[in-house]
Short mmCIF file of C-alpha atoms and ligand atoms in Angstrom, two decimals:
data_model
loop_
_atom_site.label_atom_id
_atom_site.label_comp_id
_atom_site.label_asym_id
_atom_site.label_seq_id
_atom_site.Cartn_x
_atom_site.Cartn_y
_atom_site.Cartn_z
CA UNK A 287 -15.51 -45.28 -97.76
CA UNK A 288 -16.83 -41.96 -96.40
CA UNK A 289 -16.34 -41.55 -92.65
CA UNK A 290 -19.21 -40.32 -90.51
CA UNK A 291 -18.40 -37.23 -88.47
CA UNK A 292 -17.36 -38.25 -84.96
CA UNK A 293 -19.82 -37.69 -82.17
CA UNK A 294 -18.93 -35.22 -79.40
CA UNK A 295 -17.14 -37.01 -76.56
CA UNK A 296 -15.55 -34.76 -73.93
CA UNK A 297 -14.02 -35.55 -70.51
CA UNK A 298 -14.28 -33.35 -67.43
CA UNK A 299 -11.48 -34.15 -64.98
CA UNK A 300 -10.34 -32.72 -61.66
CA UNK A 301 -6.84 -31.20 -62.01
CA UNK A 302 -6.01 -31.12 -58.26
CA UNK A 303 -7.00 -33.20 -55.23
CA UNK A 304 -10.72 -33.33 -55.92
CA UNK A 305 -13.57 -30.92 -55.07
CA UNK A 306 -12.56 -28.55 -57.86
CA UNK A 307 -16.20 -27.88 -58.77
CA UNK A 308 -16.59 -30.68 -61.32
CA UNK A 309 -20.25 -31.07 -60.43
CA UNK A 310 -21.06 -27.48 -61.27
CA UNK A 311 -19.03 -27.62 -64.47
CA UNK A 312 -20.62 -30.92 -65.58
CA UNK A 313 -24.10 -29.56 -64.79
CA UNK A 314 -23.36 -26.50 -66.95
CA UNK A 315 -22.02 -28.50 -69.88
CA UNK A 316 -24.59 -31.34 -69.62
CA UNK A 317 -27.24 -29.17 -71.28
CA UNK A 318 -25.25 -29.67 -74.54
CA UNK A 319 -24.80 -33.44 -74.29
CA UNK A 320 -27.11 -36.42 -74.58
CA UNK A 321 -25.28 -38.58 -71.94
CA UNK A 322 -23.18 -37.95 -68.84
CA UNK A 323 -21.12 -40.94 -67.71
CA UNK A 324 -19.08 -41.72 -64.55
CA UNK A 325 -16.01 -43.86 -65.20
CA UNK A 326 -14.33 -44.35 -61.79
CA UNK A 327 -14.69 -44.06 -58.05
CA UNK A 328 -17.85 -44.53 -56.03
CA UNK A 329 -19.90 -42.61 -53.51
CA UNK A 330 -16.68 -41.19 -52.03
CA UNK A 331 -17.35 -38.40 -54.53
CA UNK A 332 -19.52 -35.45 -53.62
CA UNK A 333 -20.50 -33.22 -56.53
CA UNK A 334 -22.50 -30.10 -55.57
CA UNK A 335 -24.82 -28.41 -58.01
CA UNK A 336 -26.89 -25.36 -57.09
CA UNK A 337 -29.77 -23.87 -59.09
CA UNK A 338 -33.19 -22.38 -58.41
CA UNK A 339 -32.21 -22.03 -54.72
CA UNK A 340 -31.86 -25.81 -54.39
CA UNK A 341 -28.65 -27.62 -53.55
CA UNK A 342 -28.07 -31.13 -54.92
CA UNK A 343 -25.15 -33.31 -53.87
CA UNK A 344 -24.54 -36.13 -56.29
CA UNK A 345 -22.30 -38.99 -55.14
CA UNK A 346 -22.43 -41.77 -57.70
CA UNK A 347 -25.11 -40.63 -60.11
CA UNK A 348 -23.67 -38.35 -62.81
CA UNK A 349 -24.56 -34.67 -62.36
CA UNK A 350 -26.10 -34.62 -65.84
CA UNK A 351 -29.21 -36.36 -64.37
CA UNK A 352 -30.32 -32.93 -63.11
CA UNK A 353 -30.94 -31.80 -66.73
CA UNK A 354 -34.41 -32.90 -67.88
CA UNK A 355 -34.42 -35.70 -70.43
CA UNK A 356 -30.66 -36.29 -70.33
CA UNK A 357 -29.29 -39.79 -69.77
CA UNK A 358 -26.78 -40.80 -67.10
CA UNK A 359 -24.44 -43.80 -66.98
CA UNK A 360 -22.53 -45.43 -64.12
CA UNK A 361 -19.73 -47.41 -65.77
CA UNK A 362 -17.90 -50.68 -65.15
CA UNK A 363 -14.92 -48.88 -63.63
CA UNK A 364 -16.94 -47.60 -60.67
CA UNK A 365 -17.64 -49.36 -57.42
CA UNK A 366 -21.26 -49.33 -56.35
CA UNK A 367 -22.83 -49.47 -52.92
CA UNK A 368 -26.30 -50.43 -54.07
CA UNK A 369 -28.01 -49.31 -50.91
CA UNK A 370 -26.40 -45.88 -51.15
CA UNK A 371 -27.35 -45.74 -54.84
CA UNK A 372 -31.02 -46.35 -53.94
CA UNK A 373 -30.89 -43.61 -51.33
CA UNK A 374 -29.53 -41.24 -53.97
CA UNK A 375 -32.23 -42.26 -56.42
CA UNK A 376 -34.85 -41.69 -53.72
CA UNK A 377 -33.46 -38.32 -52.76
CA UNK A 378 -33.61 -37.18 -56.35
CA UNK A 379 -37.15 -38.44 -56.64
CA UNK A 380 -38.12 -36.37 -53.57
CA UNK A 381 -36.67 -33.32 -55.36
CA UNK A 382 -38.87 -34.09 -58.38
CA UNK A 383 -36.13 -35.76 -60.47
CA UNK A 384 -37.12 -39.14 -61.86
CA UNK A 385 -34.23 -41.48 -62.77
CA UNK A 386 -36.18 -44.41 -64.25
CA UNK A 387 -35.48 -44.78 -67.94
CA UNK A 388 -32.62 -42.23 -67.77
CA UNK A 389 -30.14 -43.90 -65.41
CA UNK A 390 -28.08 -46.84 -66.55
CA UNK A 391 -25.87 -48.93 -64.29
CA UNK A 392 -23.14 -51.20 -65.73
CA UNK A 393 -23.64 -54.93 -65.27
CA UNK A 394 -19.86 -55.17 -64.81
CA UNK A 395 -19.44 -52.64 -61.99
CA UNK A 396 -18.20 -54.07 -58.70
CA UNK A 397 -20.38 -53.99 -55.60
CA UNK A 398 -19.46 -52.47 -52.24
CA UNK A 399 -20.62 -54.52 -49.24
CA UNK A 400 -20.87 -53.45 -45.57
CA UNK A 401 -17.77 -55.54 -44.86
CA UNK A 402 -15.82 -53.28 -47.19
CA UNK A 403 -16.73 -50.33 -44.98
CA UNK A 404 -15.72 -52.25 -41.90
CA UNK A 405 -12.40 -53.17 -43.54
CA UNK A 406 -11.87 -49.55 -44.60
CA UNK A 407 -12.35 -48.30 -41.02
CA UNK A 408 -10.25 -51.08 -39.51
CA UNK A 409 -7.41 -50.49 -41.96
CA UNK A 410 -7.47 -46.77 -41.22
CA UNK A 411 -7.28 -47.25 -37.48
CA UNK A 412 -4.48 -49.81 -37.90
CA UNK A 413 -2.47 -47.19 -39.85
CA UNK A 414 -2.54 -44.86 -36.83
CA UNK A 415 -0.70 -41.59 -37.55
CA UNK A 416 -0.17 -42.72 -41.18
CA UNK A 417 -3.96 -42.92 -41.83
CA UNK A 418 -4.98 -41.76 -45.32
CA UNK A 419 -8.11 -40.04 -44.15
CA UNK A 420 -10.41 -42.05 -46.44
CA UNK A 421 -14.11 -41.30 -46.73
CA UNK A 422 -14.75 -44.69 -44.98
CA UNK A 423 -17.17 -45.71 -47.70
CA UNK A 424 -15.39 -49.02 -48.35
CA UNK A 425 -14.00 -47.80 -51.69
CA UNK A 426 -10.40 -49.08 -51.26
CA UNK A 427 -11.38 -52.56 -50.01
CA UNK A 428 -13.93 -52.98 -52.81
CA UNK A 429 -11.25 -52.18 -55.42
CA UNK A 430 -8.89 -54.54 -53.56
CA UNK A 431 -11.36 -57.39 -54.02
CA UNK A 432 -11.81 -56.49 -57.68
CA UNK A 433 -8.08 -56.65 -58.29
CA UNK A 434 -7.76 -59.88 -56.26
CA UNK A 435 -10.44 -61.36 -58.53
CA UNK A 436 -12.84 -62.10 -55.71
CA UNK A 437 -15.14 -59.11 -56.25
CA UNK A 438 -18.87 -59.53 -56.73
CA UNK A 439 -20.39 -57.56 -59.59
CA UNK A 440 -23.76 -56.08 -60.39
CA UNK A 441 -24.46 -58.91 -62.84
CA UNK A 442 -23.92 -61.44 -60.05
CA UNK A 443 -26.51 -59.71 -57.88
CA UNK A 444 -29.17 -60.29 -60.51
CA UNK A 445 -28.77 -64.08 -60.44
CA UNK A 446 -29.92 -65.00 -56.90
CA UNK A 447 -28.54 -68.60 -56.78
CA UNK A 448 -25.17 -67.73 -58.13
CA UNK A 449 -25.08 -64.64 -55.87
CA UNK A 450 -25.73 -66.68 -52.75
CA UNK A 451 -22.82 -69.05 -53.56
CA UNK A 452 -20.42 -66.25 -54.38
CA UNK A 453 -21.31 -64.22 -51.30
CA UNK A 454 -20.98 -67.24 -48.99
CA UNK A 455 -17.55 -68.04 -50.41
CA UNK A 456 -16.33 -64.49 -50.08
CA UNK A 457 -17.68 -64.18 -46.51
CA UNK A 458 -15.89 -67.33 -45.48
CA UNK A 459 -12.61 -65.98 -46.87
CA UNK A 460 -13.14 -62.52 -45.33
CA UNK A 461 -13.99 -63.97 -41.95
CA UNK A 462 -10.80 -66.01 -41.93
CA UNK A 463 -8.81 -62.85 -42.64
CA UNK A 464 -10.75 -60.76 -40.13
CA UNK A 465 -10.39 -63.32 -37.34
CA UNK A 466 -6.64 -63.58 -37.93
CA UNK A 467 -6.14 -59.80 -38.21
CA UNK A 468 -8.71 -58.25 -35.94
CA UNK A 469 -9.69 -61.24 -33.71
CA UNK A 470 -13.37 -61.29 -34.67
CA UNK A 471 -15.51 -62.27 -37.70
CA UNK A 472 -17.26 -59.63 -39.80
CA UNK A 473 -20.78 -58.46 -39.29
CA UNK A 474 -22.63 -60.34 -42.05
CA UNK A 475 -25.94 -61.45 -40.59
CA UNK A 476 -28.86 -60.75 -42.90
CA UNK A 477 -26.55 -59.60 -45.70
CA UNK A 478 -27.82 -62.00 -48.33
CA UNK A 479 -31.48 -61.12 -47.84
CA UNK A 480 -30.70 -57.45 -47.69
CA UNK A 481 -28.85 -57.56 -51.01
CA UNK A 482 -31.49 -59.69 -52.70
CA UNK A 483 -34.10 -57.16 -51.67
CA UNK A 484 -31.94 -54.39 -53.09
CA UNK A 485 -31.44 -56.40 -56.31
CA UNK A 486 -35.17 -56.13 -57.04
CA UNK A 487 -34.92 -52.33 -57.03
CA UNK A 488 -31.65 -52.15 -58.95
CA UNK A 489 -32.54 -54.51 -61.75
CA UNK A 490 -34.37 -51.93 -63.82
CA UNK A 491 -31.23 -49.77 -64.14
CA UNK A 492 -28.80 -52.47 -65.22
CA UNK A 493 -27.57 -52.74 -68.80
CA UNK A 494 -24.35 -53.32 -70.74
CA UNK A 495 -23.31 -49.66 -70.56
CA UNK A 496 -20.34 -50.25 -72.80
CA UNK A 497 -22.61 -51.27 -75.68
CA UNK A 498 -25.06 -48.50 -74.79
CA UNK A 499 -22.45 -45.76 -74.99
CA UNK A 500 -20.64 -47.04 -78.06
CA UNK A 501 -23.91 -47.35 -79.93
CA UNK A 502 -24.95 -43.91 -78.85
CA UNK A 503 -21.68 -42.51 -80.16
CA UNK A 504 -22.11 -44.49 -83.41
CA UNK A 505 -25.49 -42.85 -83.78
CA UNK A 506 -24.04 -39.40 -83.37
CA UNK A 507 -25.20 -38.81 -79.78
CA UNK A 508 -22.84 -36.88 -77.53
CA UNK A 509 -21.30 -38.02 -74.26
CA UNK A 510 -19.75 -36.03 -71.40
CA UNK A 511 -17.48 -38.09 -69.17
CA UNK A 512 -17.66 -36.98 -65.52
CA UNK A 513 -14.45 -37.41 -63.53
CA UNK A 514 -14.55 -38.00 -59.79
CA UNK A 515 -11.76 -37.23 -57.32
CA UNK A 516 -8.79 -35.57 -59.00
CA UNK A 517 -5.47 -36.05 -60.76
CA UNK A 518 -3.41 -36.05 -57.56
CA UNK A 519 -5.68 -38.71 -56.06
CA UNK A 520 -5.15 -41.07 -59.02
CA UNK A 521 -4.00 -44.50 -57.90
CA UNK A 522 -1.06 -44.58 -60.34
CA UNK A 523 -0.08 -40.94 -60.75
CA UNK A 524 -1.21 -39.28 -57.58
CA UNK A 525 0.51 -38.77 -54.22
CA UNK A 526 0.60 -42.49 -53.47
CA UNK A 527 -0.34 -43.88 -50.97
CA UNK A 528 -2.44 -40.79 -50.10
CA UNK A 529 -4.73 -41.40 -53.03
CA UNK A 530 -8.00 -43.05 -53.89
CA UNK A 531 -8.08 -46.58 -55.36
CA UNK A 532 -8.99 -45.89 -58.97
CA UNK A 533 -7.83 -43.99 -62.05
CA UNK A 534 -9.31 -40.55 -61.69
CA UNK A 535 -7.32 -39.20 -64.66
CA UNK A 536 -8.78 -39.09 -68.17
CA UNK A 537 -7.24 -42.46 -69.11
CA UNK A 538 -9.85 -43.99 -66.74
CA UNK A 539 -12.57 -43.18 -69.28
CA UNK A 540 -11.31 -45.73 -71.77
CA UNK A 541 -10.96 -48.55 -69.22
CA UNK A 542 -13.79 -47.56 -66.90
CA UNK A 543 -16.41 -47.24 -69.63
CA UNK A 544 -15.09 -49.32 -72.48
CA UNK A 545 -15.05 -46.26 -74.75
CA UNK A 546 -11.88 -46.28 -76.83
CA UNK A 547 -9.33 -43.43 -76.47
CA UNK A 548 -9.72 -42.71 -80.18
CA UNK A 549 -13.35 -41.65 -79.54
CA UNK A 550 -12.43 -38.95 -77.03
CA UNK A 551 -12.30 -35.53 -78.60
CA UNK A 552 -11.34 -33.23 -75.81
CA UNK A 553 -10.43 -32.94 -72.16
CA UNK A 554 -11.58 -30.18 -69.80
CA UNK A 555 -9.54 -29.82 -66.62
CA UNK A 556 -11.11 -28.17 -63.58
CA UNK A 557 -9.14 -26.23 -61.01
CA UNK A 558 -10.08 -23.89 -58.23
CA UNK A 559 -8.45 -20.45 -58.14
CA UNK A 560 -6.54 -21.95 -55.18
CA UNK A 561 -6.01 -25.53 -53.98
CA UNK A 562 -7.75 -27.72 -51.42
CA UNK A 563 -7.22 -31.21 -50.13
CA UNK A 564 -9.29 -33.42 -47.78
CA UNK A 565 -7.54 -36.17 -45.91
CA UNK A 566 -3.81 -36.67 -45.28
CA UNK A 567 -0.78 -36.48 -47.51
CA UNK A 568 1.70 -33.89 -48.75
CA UNK A 569 0.40 -30.48 -49.87
CA UNK A 570 3.28 -28.17 -50.78
CA UNK A 571 1.29 -24.93 -51.07
CA UNK A 572 -0.82 -25.41 -47.92
CA UNK A 573 -1.51 -22.04 -46.28
CA UNK A 574 -0.67 -21.21 -42.70
CA UNK A 575 -3.65 -21.79 -40.36
CA UNK A 576 -5.09 -18.27 -40.27
CA UNK A 577 -5.00 -17.72 -44.07
CA UNK A 578 -6.44 -21.22 -44.58
CA UNK A 579 -9.24 -20.45 -42.17
CA UNK A 580 -10.17 -17.29 -44.04
CA UNK A 581 -10.26 -19.06 -47.39
CA UNK A 582 -12.10 -22.04 -45.87
CA UNK A 583 -14.80 -19.75 -44.56
CA UNK A 584 -15.18 -17.71 -47.70
CA UNK A 585 -15.06 -20.76 -49.95
CA UNK A 586 -17.23 -22.90 -47.60
CA UNK A 587 -14.50 -25.53 -47.79
CA UNK A 588 -16.10 -28.38 -45.91
CA UNK A 589 -16.46 -31.83 -47.50
CA UNK A 590 -19.72 -32.44 -49.35
CA UNK A 591 -19.74 -36.09 -48.25
CA UNK A 592 -18.06 -36.18 -44.84
CA UNK A 593 -18.33 -32.53 -43.72
CA UNK A 594 -14.58 -32.53 -42.95
CA UNK A 595 -12.85 -29.14 -43.16
CA UNK A 596 -10.74 -29.04 -46.32
CA UNK A 597 -7.12 -28.05 -46.12
CA UNK A 598 -6.52 -24.88 -48.16
CA UNK A 599 -3.50 -23.63 -50.08
CA UNK A 600 -2.31 -21.42 -52.95
CA UNK A 601 -2.67 -22.40 -56.55
CA UNK A 602 0.11 -24.85 -57.57
CA UNK A 603 1.21 -24.58 -61.18
CA UNK A 604 3.51 -27.64 -60.79
CA UNK A 605 0.40 -29.69 -60.02
CA UNK A 606 -1.55 -28.11 -62.91
CA UNK A 607 1.27 -28.66 -65.38
CA UNK A 608 1.42 -32.30 -64.36
CA UNK A 609 -2.36 -32.57 -64.64
CA UNK A 610 -2.27 -31.01 -68.11
CA UNK A 611 0.24 -33.61 -69.28
CA UNK A 612 -1.44 -36.63 -67.64
CA UNK A 613 -4.96 -35.84 -68.77
CA UNK A 614 -4.20 -34.07 -72.05
CA UNK A 615 -6.15 -31.01 -70.89
CA UNK A 616 -7.29 -28.88 -73.86
CA UNK A 617 -9.23 -26.32 -71.88
CA UNK A 618 -8.99 -25.27 -68.24
CA UNK A 619 -11.91 -24.18 -66.06
CA UNK A 620 -11.07 -21.96 -63.11
CA UNK A 621 -13.72 -22.10 -60.36
CA UNK A 622 -14.19 -20.12 -57.15
CA UNK A 623 -12.54 -16.96 -58.44
CA UNK A 624 -14.96 -15.03 -56.21
CA UNK A 625 -13.34 -16.50 -53.10
CA UNK A 626 -10.35 -14.23 -53.80
CA UNK A 627 -12.54 -11.11 -54.21
CA UNK A 628 -11.33 -9.68 -50.87
CA UNK A 629 -7.77 -11.03 -51.04
CA UNK A 630 -5.21 -8.17 -51.04
CA UNK A 631 -2.40 -10.27 -52.58
CA UNK A 632 -2.44 -13.69 -54.26
CA UNK A 633 0.42 -16.07 -54.27
CA UNK A 634 0.91 -18.67 -56.98
CA UNK A 635 3.43 -21.47 -56.93
CA UNK A 636 5.55 -21.60 -60.08
CA UNK A 637 8.04 -24.28 -59.10
CA UNK A 638 9.43 -26.47 -56.33
CA UNK A 639 12.89 -26.26 -54.78
CA UNK A 640 14.36 -29.34 -53.23
CA UNK A 641 17.80 -29.45 -51.55
CA UNK A 642 18.79 -26.18 -53.19
CA UNK A 643 17.73 -27.14 -56.72
CA UNK A 644 14.61 -26.44 -58.75
CA UNK A 645 12.73 -29.61 -59.57
CA UNK A 646 11.70 -29.93 -63.19
CA UNK A 647 8.96 -32.51 -62.69
CA UNK A 648 6.56 -33.83 -60.05
CA UNK A 649 8.55 -36.09 -57.65
CA UNK A 650 7.29 -39.69 -57.52
CA UNK A 651 7.41 -40.14 -53.73
CA UNK A 652 5.61 -38.38 -50.92
CA UNK A 653 8.81 -38.13 -48.89
CA UNK A 654 10.34 -35.76 -51.42
CA UNK A 655 7.06 -33.96 -52.13
CA UNK A 656 6.58 -33.21 -48.45
CA UNK A 657 9.99 -31.55 -48.31
CA UNK A 658 9.84 -29.33 -51.41
CA UNK A 659 9.73 -25.59 -50.97
CA UNK A 660 7.31 -23.83 -53.30
CA UNK A 661 8.60 -20.87 -55.28
CA UNK A 662 5.97 -18.18 -55.31
CA UNK A 663 5.03 -15.29 -57.53
CA UNK A 664 2.87 -12.70 -55.83
CA UNK A 665 0.14 -10.93 -57.82
CA UNK A 666 -2.12 -8.09 -56.64
CA UNK A 667 -5.73 -8.95 -55.71
CA UNK A 668 -8.68 -7.13 -57.30
CA UNK A 669 -10.74 -6.48 -54.19
CA UNK A 670 -14.04 -6.05 -55.99
CA UNK A 671 -16.94 -8.54 -56.23
CA UNK A 672 -16.91 -10.78 -59.31
CA UNK A 673 -20.27 -12.69 -59.02
CA UNK A 674 -22.72 -11.47 -61.64
CA UNK A 675 -20.06 -10.53 -64.16
CA UNK A 676 -21.02 -12.11 -67.48
CA UNK A 677 -17.96 -11.75 -69.66
CA UNK A 678 -14.21 -11.77 -69.31
CA UNK A 679 -13.84 -8.12 -70.24
CA UNK A 680 -16.12 -7.29 -67.31
CA UNK A 681 -13.72 -8.84 -64.81
CA UNK A 682 -11.41 -6.53 -62.86
CA UNK A 683 -8.02 -6.21 -64.59
CA UNK A 684 -6.12 -7.89 -61.71
CA UNK A 685 -8.41 -10.91 -62.04
CA UNK A 686 -7.78 -11.05 -65.80
CA UNK A 687 -4.08 -10.78 -65.12
CA UNK A 688 -4.24 -13.70 -62.68
CA UNK A 689 -6.09 -15.84 -65.22
CA UNK A 690 -3.69 -14.77 -68.04
CA UNK A 691 -0.74 -15.71 -65.83
CA UNK A 692 -2.15 -19.20 -65.33
CA UNK A 693 -3.00 -19.61 -68.99
CA UNK A 694 0.40 -18.55 -70.28
CA UNK A 695 2.37 -20.51 -67.67
CA UNK A 696 0.50 -23.69 -68.64
CA UNK A 697 0.03 -22.90 -72.29
CA UNK A 698 -3.62 -23.76 -72.16
CA UNK A 699 -6.80 -21.73 -72.72
CA UNK A 700 -9.09 -20.78 -69.88
CA UNK A 701 -12.42 -22.07 -71.23
CA UNK A 702 -14.65 -21.22 -68.32
CA UNK A 703 -14.52 -19.08 -65.21
CA UNK A 704 -16.83 -19.66 -62.31
CA UNK A 705 -17.60 -16.80 -59.88
CA UNK A 706 -20.13 -18.45 -57.65
CA UNK A 707 -21.78 -21.83 -56.94
CA UNK A 708 -24.93 -21.15 -58.98
CA UNK A 709 -25.42 -22.13 -62.59
CA UNK A 710 -25.49 -18.59 -63.88
CA UNK A 711 -22.32 -17.42 -62.12
CA UNK A 712 -20.37 -18.77 -65.07
CA UNK A 713 -18.36 -17.05 -67.82
CA UNK A 714 -17.54 -18.88 -71.05
CA UNK A 715 -15.12 -16.74 -73.08
CA UNK A 716 -15.92 -16.73 -76.80
CA UNK A 717 -13.69 -18.33 -79.39
CA UNK A 718 -12.36 -21.10 -77.08
CA UNK A 719 -12.39 -24.83 -77.74
CA UNK A 720 -14.73 -25.21 -74.76
CA UNK A 721 -17.20 -22.64 -76.21
CA UNK A 722 -17.43 -24.86 -79.25
CA UNK A 723 -18.48 -27.85 -77.10
CA UNK A 724 -21.33 -26.02 -75.32
P1 LIG B 174 -16.59 -31.51 -57.00
O1 LIG B 174 -16.36 -32.67 -56.14
O2 LIG B 174 -15.39 -31.27 -57.91
O3 LIG B 174 -17.85 -31.57 -57.80
O4 LIG B 174 -16.66 -30.23 -56.09
P2 LIG B 174 -17.59 -30.11 -54.74
O5 LIG B 174 -18.97 -29.93 -55.15
O6 LIG B 174 -17.20 -31.19 -53.78
O7 LIG B 174 -16.96 -28.78 -54.13
C1 LIG B 174 -17.02 -27.58 -54.79
C2 LIG B 174 -17.84 -26.58 -53.91
O8 LIG B 174 -17.64 -25.26 -54.39
C3 LIG B 174 -19.31 -26.83 -53.90
O9 LIG B 174 -19.82 -26.50 -52.66
C4 LIG B 174 -19.82 -25.86 -54.98
O10 LIG B 174 -21.19 -25.46 -54.77
C5 LIG B 174 -18.90 -24.72 -54.80
N1 LIG B 174 -18.58 -23.93 -55.99
C6 LIG B 174 -18.37 -24.39 -57.25
N2 LIG B 174 -17.98 -23.35 -58.03
C7 LIG B 174 -17.96 -22.25 -57.25
C8 LIG B 174 -17.59 -20.89 -57.46
O11 LIG B 174 -17.21 -20.48 -58.56
N3 LIG B 174 -17.63 -20.04 -56.40
C9 LIG B 174 -18.00 -20.48 -55.15
N4 LIG B 174 -18.00 -19.62 -54.15
N5 LIG B 174 -18.36 -21.77 -54.92
C10 LIG B 174 -18.30 -22.63 -55.96
P1 LIG B 175 -14.83 -35.57 -55.52
O1 LIG B 175 -15.30 -36.36 -56.70
C1 LIG B 175 -11.79 -34.97 -52.44
C2 LIG B 175 -9.88 -38.52 -50.80
C3 LIG B 175 -10.16 -38.84 -49.35
C4 LIG B 175 -8.86 -39.49 -48.95
C5 LIG B 175 -8.46 -40.25 -50.20
C6 LIG B 175 -8.87 -41.73 -50.17
O2 LIG B 175 -15.93 -34.98 -54.71
O3 LIG B 175 -13.81 -34.61 -55.96
P2 LIG B 175 -11.18 -43.03 -50.41
O4 LIG B 175 -12.43 -42.96 -49.56
O5 LIG B 175 -11.41 -42.68 -51.83
O6 LIG B 175 -10.44 -44.28 -50.24
O7 LIG B 175 -10.22 -41.90 -49.76
O8 LIG B 175 -9.12 -39.63 -51.29
N1 LIG B 175 -11.07 -38.35 -51.65
C7 LIG B 175 -11.52 -37.18 -52.10
N2 LIG B 175 -11.10 -35.95 -51.81
N3 LIG B 175 -12.83 -35.17 -53.32
C8 LIG B 175 -13.21 -36.39 -53.61
O9 LIG B 175 -14.12 -36.69 -54.58
C9 LIG B 175 -12.59 -37.51 -52.96
N4 LIG B 175 -12.73 -38.85 -53.01
C10 LIG B 175 -11.79 -39.36 -52.23
O10 LIG B 175 -10.44 -37.66 -48.62
O11 LIG B 175 -7.88 -38.51 -48.76
MG1 LIG B 176 -16.51 -33.15 -54.11
#
C-alpha cells in the first residue's frame, strides 16, 4: 500500500503565561493554511492582530478568520459563551469580515451560562487574598460542570425540548448549591428564552468539527492549531492553582479537537523577549516596579480582554525549557523584540536556586516556585530601533547575540522574530523548519 503524503498540521502554543503574541503569529502563518482551529479555553483569550491600521481582538474565533477565504474551527475542547460568540461574529461583520460558511463550531463544545460568570465572581471573592485573578468570564465553572458531567453542550442547545429539561435540572441543582453557599438563588429569569433565541443564530455554524478536520486532513488540506493561554497556565502542568481550567499545552490539540497526535507534524512555541503574567501566582523573574512600569509602557502591556496591567519580568529560560519539553516545541518565535530597543542591559534567567541549591527542573508546587531565586546572565542591549528590519542579518549584533543565547540554551531554532505588532514587522529566517511551513 502506498501512503499518501501527510497534510500539514502545525500547532502554535504559548510558551509562557499567555499573551505571547499568538494572535499575531497565527495571523501571519494562517495565509499558508486552509484551516485554523482553537482546541481549548474560551473567551478568556484575547488575541490581537493589527494590519492596515486596524486592530482586531479575537477571543474565541480563531485568528485565521481574518485571512480571506480561510476556514476557522472552534473545537469540542473549548467552552463557548454563545452570546459572546455572536457579539464577536457581529464585530467582525462590522469590520467587513463575513464568518458565514467559514466558521465552524463543534456540536460537542460545552456552553457557558450567565450563572457560570456569577459563580466565577463569587468563588473569586470567597478566595479573598488567594484569588486567582480570573477573567471572570465563567471559564472555570463551565469546565467544572463539564468534568462533573452536568454540562450542557452546543448540541443540546439545538434541540429545544431536551434543552429546556436539561437547563431546568441544572438550574435546580445550581440554586440548591448557591442558596447553601451564598444564601441566595442564582439569577436565571429569562435564561431559557434568551438561549433559545441565541440557538437560532448559532445553528448555522454547528457541525461535527472532528469529522470536518479529519476529512480535511485526509484530503490534503492543512490545519493550523491555535493555542490560547500558555504553558504555565495549563491545568495539569502550569502553576496550579494559578492556572486556567483547560489544557493549553499542545497535547490539548488531540483531545480538544479529536485530531490524533500522529497527525501533528510540528509545534511552534511563542515567547516574548521578556515575560508577562496577568492575574496572581508566582512569577520568579518579575521586575521591580519601576523597570516593570517602563516595559509595560513600551510594550503596551495591558490585558486585551480585561484591560488589566500585566506584570512584567525578564525572560525565564527555566520556563521556556519546560515549555519546550511539554509541548515538543520544534521552532520558537520571539515576539516584542522592539520593546528592548532602548534597554541598556538585558537580564535573562538561566536557572533557579532554592535553599542554596540549583534546581534542575520546574518545581511542582507554587510554594517552592514563589521562593526560588533566579540566576541571571546579563547581556548588553542594542539601543537601536528594530522595527522595519527585514532579515536577521539586519538586526543589531547585540540583538542577534540575545537570540543566539536563547536558541543555544534551549537547543531550538528561532523560526520567527517579531519587531512590532503589525503583520509586516516580522522576520522569518531562511532555512528553518518554520520557514518550510509558511
Ligand atoms: P496573545 O494572547 O498571545 O495573542 O497575545 P495578545 O494579543 O494578548 O498580546 C500581545 C500584544 O503584543 C498585542 O497587543 C500585540 O498587538 C502586541 N504585539 C505582538 N507582537 C509584537 C511585537 O513584536 N512588538 C510589539 N511592540 N507588540 C507586539
Ligand atoms: P491568551 O490566549 C493571559 C489567566 C487569568 C488568570 C488565570 C485564570 O490571550 O494568551 P480564567 O479566566 O481562565 O479562569 O483565569 O488565567 N488567563 C490568561 N492570561 N492570557 C490569556 O489568554 C489568559 N486566559 C486566562 O488572568 O490568571
Ligand atoms: Mg492575549
